[in-house]
Amino acid sequence: MSGDAANGQAVLDLSHLRGGEAPRNHDARTIAALTANPGCARRGVMDAAGVDKDAVARRLGFAAPFGQSQFAITRGNAFEAQVKADGCAELLALLRDRLGLEIPEVSYDDLESVGTESREVRHARTRHLMARALETGEGTLFDHPLLRLDIAGQRAYLEPDVIAFQLGGRFHVVEVKSFAVVDGQAEPEQVAAAARQSAVYVLALRELVADLGHDPERVSHEVFLVCPENFSNRPTATPLDVRPQLATVRRQLDRLTRADDIARQLPEGCTFALDENLPEAVRAVEARYAPECMASCEMALFCRDEARACGATGTLGRNVRDELGGVDSLVTALELARGVREPSEDMAETAEQLRLAARLRREALAAAPTPPAPARPAAAPLVGGQARSADVLERTA
Ligand code: SF4
């Protein structure tokens, strides 16, 4: 039932929950996505068990168009090939000239050249080169290192399109992305996603370094993000501090190791096998849907349908749900706002705020010139989040 994770913690094996289905391997993208909704028990337990959520969603009739478009993948591959051509010549020029790094001499090891051999062989080669670099300082650029991370008992191999770059005895992750940096600015969501993925690589690289008997801090929290600049194919590099993302990923991975608590509460014999019992099994685990799930989880269409059917506050957005702390249903929130439901002790404060917001809203509407404008009433900002939530709720009702 349990084994040892690379970080020395006992981890669980929930593979029986797959009901005999093949495990779904994690990659940095899926591991980074774990951090997008850390409070969701459904996702937590399915990921911990290595359940193929895409297959589950399809079986449930809620297949989600998920993942990168073919166009984005092709563009990304072309840009990466350009940056890495001739032993990363363009990348080195960038790091030297743009960031002013003093890189005296360079060697380049492409670990993909280990070719079609098994992942274990490629990982062993990565270990060997990293061990040599840590002992002797030999080696500058390690392309396509094959890293490993234990995810709740599942051994995940991570094949980054990144380079581990050694400078002054410390390693940095270099992540190549194809989204554009225009006038020094990029889409914050894309940068955040790249930072989360890089943090996963930093974590895996640190585990490897620790496993080789060295200080994991020799892998820097500063990564270099390489993107096309100003609608051209010319690359630009930006240093990125991923400490916040590292803390989040670590916290979420620790949380996954406690997914056995959730699993223990499942009905006897419950599995996520792709059979007629699947809907019941999925519904047996609590979800925490928010619109943000649409960009990060294969189960999003199913969970959205379920959340709408039961009137969950999360359907209005994570902010509304958080502001309504503890009030999970829209019906309950409206009843509290109208004063027709007696709040429990833990809902008393939220109920008071909702009643205040509802009163201000009524007064604002009464004072508004006729006919009242369809736009949001002026009272909303007066009492902050709850007023906005009440306004959204009333308009939703
Ligand atoms: S889509 Fe469903 S399973 Fe996935 S994170 Fe959101 S609520 Fe959880």
Short mmCIF file of N, CA, C and O in Angstrom, two decimals, residues 44-104:
data_model
loop_
_atom_site.label_atom_id
_atom_site.label_comp_id
_atom_site.label_asym_id
_atom_site.label_seq_id
_atom_site.Cartn_x
_atom_site.Cartn_y
_atom_site.Cartn_z
N GLY A 44 -7.93 15.81 -6.61
CA GLY A 44 -6.83 15.32 -5.77
C GLY A 44 -6.76 13.81 -5.78
O GLY A 44 -5.70 13.23 -6.02
N VAL A 45 -7.91 13.15 -5.57
CA VAL A 45 -7.88 11.70 -5.45
C VAL A 45 -7.69 11.04 -6.82
O VAL A 45 -6.99 10.03 -6.95
N MET A 46 -8.28 11.62 -7.86
CA MET A 46 -8.11 11.04 -9.20
C MET A 46 -6.66 11.15 -9.66
O MET A 46 -6.10 10.21 -10.23
N ASP A 47 -6.04 12.29 -9.39
CA ASP A 47 -4.64 12.45 -9.78
C ASP A 47 -3.74 11.54 -8.95
O ASP A 47 -2.78 10.96 -9.46
N ALA A 48 -4.05 11.44 -7.65
CA ALA A 48 -3.21 10.59 -6.80
C ALA A 48 -3.28 9.14 -7.25
O ALA A 48 -2.31 8.39 -7.13
N ALA A 49 -4.43 8.73 -7.77
CA ALA A 49 -4.59 7.34 -8.22
C ALA A 49 -4.11 7.15 -9.66
O ALA A 49 -4.15 6.03 -10.18
N GLY A 50 -3.68 8.23 -10.32
CA GLY A 50 -3.23 8.13 -11.70
C GLY A 50 -4.36 7.86 -12.67
O GLY A 50 -4.17 7.25 -13.74
N VAL A 51 -5.57 8.32 -12.32
CA VAL A 51 -6.74 8.10 -13.18
C VAL A 51 -6.62 8.99 -14.44
O VAL A 51 -6.22 10.15 -14.35
N ASP A 52 -6.98 8.43 -15.58
CA ASP A 52 -6.96 9.18 -16.83
C ASP A 52 -8.26 10.01 -16.87
O ASP A 52 -9.30 9.55 -17.31
N LYS A 53 -8.17 11.27 -16.42
CA LYS A 53 -9.38 12.10 -16.31
C LYS A 53 -9.99 12.40 -17.67
O LYS A 53 -11.19 12.56 -17.79
N ASP A 54 -9.15 12.45 -18.68
CA ASP A 54 -9.65 12.69 -20.03
C ASP A 54 -10.57 11.54 -20.46
O ASP A 54 -11.68 11.76 -20.95
N ALA A 55 -10.10 10.30 -20.21
CA ALA A 55 -10.91 9.13 -20.57
C ALA A 55 -12.19 9.09 -19.74
O ALA A 55 -13.28 8.75 -20.24
N VAL A 56 -12.10 9.46 -18.47
CA VAL A 56 -13.28 9.47 -17.60
C VAL A 56 -14.30 10.48 -18.12
O VAL A 56 -15.49 10.19 -18.25
N ALA A 57 -13.82 11.69 -18.46
CA ALA A 57 -14.73 12.74 -18.94
C ALA A 57 -15.41 12.29 -20.24
O ALA A 57 -16.62 12.51 -20.44
N ARG A 58 -14.66 11.62 -21.11
CA ARG A 58 -15.25 11.14 -22.38
C ARG A 58 -16.31 10.09 -22.11
O ARG A 58 -17.39 10.10 -22.70
N ARG A 59 -15.99 9.17 -21.18
CA ARG A 59 -16.94 8.10 -20.85
C ARG A 59 -18.22 8.68 -20.24
O ARG A 59 -19.32 8.16 -20.43
N LEU A 60 -18.08 9.79 -19.53
CA LEU A 60 -19.25 10.43 -18.91
C LEU A 60 -20.03 11.29 -19.90
O LEU A 60 -21.07 11.85 -19.56
N GLY A 61 -19.49 11.41 -21.12
CA GLY A 61 -20.17 12.22 -22.14
C GLY A 61 -19.86 13.70 -22.03
O GLY A 61 -20.60 14.55 -22.51
N PHE A 62 -18.74 14.04 -21.37
CA PHE A 62 -18.36 15.45 -21.20
C PHE A 62 -16.91 15.67 -21.65
O PHE A 62 -16.11 16.27 -20.93
N ALA A 63 -16.59 15.16 -22.83
CA ALA A 63 -15.23 15.33 -23.34
C ALA A 63 -14.91 16.81 -23.46
O ALA A 63 -15.72 17.59 -23.95
N ALA A 64 -13.76 17.19 -22.96
CA ALA A 64 -13.39 18.61 -22.98
C ALA A 64 -12.28 18.84 -23.99
O ALA A 64 -11.31 18.09 -24.00
N PRO A 65 -12.46 19.84 -24.84
CA PRO A 65 -11.35 20.19 -25.73
C PRO A 65 -10.26 20.80 -24.87
O PRO A 65 -10.38 21.92 -24.41
N PHE A 66 -9.25 20.04 -24.59
CA PHE A 66 -8.29 20.44 -23.57
C PHE A 66 -6.88 20.29 -24.11
O PHE A 66 -6.59 19.40 -24.87
N GLY A 67 -6.00 21.15 -23.67
CA GLY A 67 -4.61 21.06 -24.07
C GLY A 67 -4.28 22.06 -25.16
O GLY A 67 -5.13 22.82 -25.62
N GLN A 68 -3.03 22.05 -25.59
CA GLN A 68 -2.57 23.01 -26.58
C GLN A 68 -3.11 22.68 -27.96
O GLN A 68 -3.29 21.51 -28.30
N SER A 69 -3.36 23.71 -28.76
CA SER A 69 -3.77 23.48 -30.14
C SER A 69 -2.56 22.98 -30.93
O SER A 69 -1.41 23.20 -30.56
N GLN A 70 -2.86 22.30 -32.07
CA GLN A 70 -1.78 21.79 -32.91
C GLN A 70 -0.92 22.94 -33.42
O GLN A 70 0.30 22.84 -33.50
N PHE A 71 -1.58 24.08 -33.70
CA PHE A 71 -0.83 25.25 -34.19
C PHE A 71 0.18 25.70 -33.14
O PHE A 71 1.34 25.97 -33.44
N ALA A 72 -0.28 25.78 -31.87
CA ALA A 72 0.61 26.24 -30.79
C ALA A 72 1.77 25.26 -30.60
O ALA A 72 2.91 25.68 -30.38
N ILE A 73 1.47 23.96 -30.73
CA ILE A 73 2.53 22.96 -30.55
C ILE A 73 3.58 23.10 -31.66
O ILE A 73 4.78 23.11 -31.41
N THR A 74 3.11 23.24 -32.91
CA THR A 74 4.03 23.36 -34.05
C THR A 74 4.89 24.62 -33.93
O THR A 74 6.10 24.60 -34.11
N ARG A 75 4.24 25.73 -33.57
CA ARG A 75 4.96 26.99 -33.43
C ARG A 75 5.99 26.87 -32.30
O ARG A 75 7.13 27.31 -32.44
N GLY A 76 5.58 26.24 -31.21
CA GLY A 76 6.48 26.07 -30.07
C GLY A 76 7.69 25.24 -30.44
O GLY A 76 8.83 25.59 -30.09
N ASN A 77 7.46 24.15 -31.18
CA ASN A 77 8.57 23.27 -31.57
C ASN A 77 9.56 24.00 -32.48
O ASN A 77 10.77 23.84 -32.34
N ALA A 78 9.02 24.79 -33.42
CA ALA A 78 9.89 25.50 -34.37
C ALA A 78 10.75 26.53 -33.63
O ALA A 78 11.96 26.65 -33.88
N PHE A 79 10.14 27.25 -32.68
CA PHE A 79 10.89 28.27 -31.95
C PHE A 79 11.96 27.61 -31.07
O PHE A 79 13.11 28.08 -31.03
N GLU A 80 11.59 26.52 -30.45
CA GLU A 80 12.56 25.81 -29.59
C GLU A 80 13.75 25.32 -30.42
O GLU A 80 14.91 25.46 -30.00
N ALA A 81 13.46 24.75 -31.60
CA ALA A 81 14.54 24.24 -32.46
C ALA A 81 15.48 25.38 -32.85
O ALA A 81 16.70 25.22 -32.89
N GLN A 82 14.90 26.54 -33.14
CA GLN A 82 15.72 27.70 -33.52
C GLN A 82 16.64 28.12 -32.37
O GLN A 82 17.83 28.34 -32.57
N VAL A 83 16.09 28.20 -31.17
CA VAL A 83 16.88 28.66 -30.01
C VAL A 83 17.99 27.67 -29.67
O VAL A 83 19.08 28.05 -29.24
N LYS A 84 17.71 26.37 -29.92
CA LYS A 84 18.67 25.35 -29.52
C LYS A 84 19.63 24.93 -30.64
O LYS A 84 20.50 24.09 -30.42
N ALA A 85 19.45 25.51 -31.83
CA ALA A 85 20.29 25.10 -32.96
C ALA A 85 21.76 25.37 -32.67
O ALA A 85 22.10 26.28 -31.89
N ASP A 86 22.63 24.57 -33.28
CA ASP A 86 24.09 24.72 -33.15
C ASP A 86 24.53 24.79 -31.69
O ASP A 86 25.24 25.71 -31.28
N GLY A 87 24.09 23.81 -30.93
CA GLY A 87 24.52 23.75 -29.53
C GLY A 87 24.05 24.94 -28.71
O GLY A 87 24.78 25.43 -27.84
N CYS A 88 22.85 25.41 -29.01
CA CYS A 88 22.23 26.52 -28.26
C CYS A 88 22.97 27.85 -28.47
O CYS A 88 23.04 28.68 -27.55
N ALA A 89 23.53 28.03 -29.69
CA ALA A 89 24.32 29.24 -29.96
C ALA A 89 23.51 30.51 -29.68
O ALA A 89 23.98 31.45 -29.04
N GLU A 90 22.26 30.52 -30.16
CA GLU A 90 21.44 31.72 -30.01
C GLU A 90 21.11 31.97 -28.53
O GLU A 90 21.11 33.10 -28.05
N LEU A 91 20.86 30.88 -27.83
CA LEU A 91 20.54 31.01 -26.40
C LEU A 91 21.74 31.56 -25.62
O LEU A 91 21.61 32.45 -24.77
N LEU A 92 22.93 31.06 -25.95
CA LEU A 92 24.12 31.53 -25.24
C LEU A 92 24.38 33.00 -25.49
O LEU A 92 24.70 33.76 -24.56
N ALA A 93 24.22 33.40 -26.75
CA ALA A 93 24.42 34.82 -27.08
C ALA A 93 23.46 35.68 -26.27
O ALA A 93 23.81 36.74 -25.75
N LEU A 94 22.25 35.17 -26.15
CA LEU A 94 21.21 35.88 -25.41
C LEU A 94 21.58 36.02 -23.93
O LEU A 94 21.50 37.10 -23.34
N LEU A 95 22.00 34.91 -23.33
CA LEU A 95 22.33 34.94 -21.90
C LEU A 95 23.55 35.83 -21.64
O LEU A 95 23.62 36.54 -20.64
N ARG A 96 24.49 35.81 -22.59
CA ARG A 96 25.69 36.64 -22.40
C ARG A 96 25.38 38.11 -22.64
O ARG A 96 25.71 38.97 -21.82
N ASP A 97 24.74 38.40 -23.78
CA ASP A 97 24.59 39.80 -24.17
C ASP A 97 23.43 40.47 -23.46
O ASP A 97 23.56 41.58 -22.94
N ARG A 98 22.29 39.80 -23.44
CA ARG A 98 21.11 40.44 -22.89
C ARG A 98 21.14 40.48 -21.37
O ARG A 98 20.81 41.48 -20.75
N LEU A 99 21.56 39.37 -20.77
CA LEU A 99 21.55 39.32 -19.31
C LEU A 99 22.92 39.58 -18.70
O LEU A 99 23.07 39.63 -17.48
N GLY A 100 23.94 39.72 -19.56
CA GLY A 100 25.27 40.06 -19.08
C GLY A 100 25.93 38.98 -18.25
O GLY A 100 26.77 39.26 -17.38
N LEU A 101 25.53 37.72 -18.47
CA LEU A 101 26.13 36.63 -17.70
C LEU A 101 27.52 36.31 -18.23
O LEU A 101 27.73 36.26 -19.44
N GLU A 102 28.44 36.09 -17.31
CA GLU A 102 29.80 35.76 -17.74
C GLU A 102 29.90 34.25 -17.88
O GLU A 102 30.02 33.51 -16.91
N ILE A 103 29.80 33.80 -19.11
CA ILE A 103 29.85 32.37 -19.37
C ILE A 103 31.13 32.12 -20.15
O ILE A 103 31.18 32.34 -21.36
N PRO A 104 32.23 31.71 -19.48
CA PRO A 104 33.53 31.66 -20.15
C PRO A 104 33.61 30.60 -21.24
O PRO A 104 33.90 30.89 -22.38
#
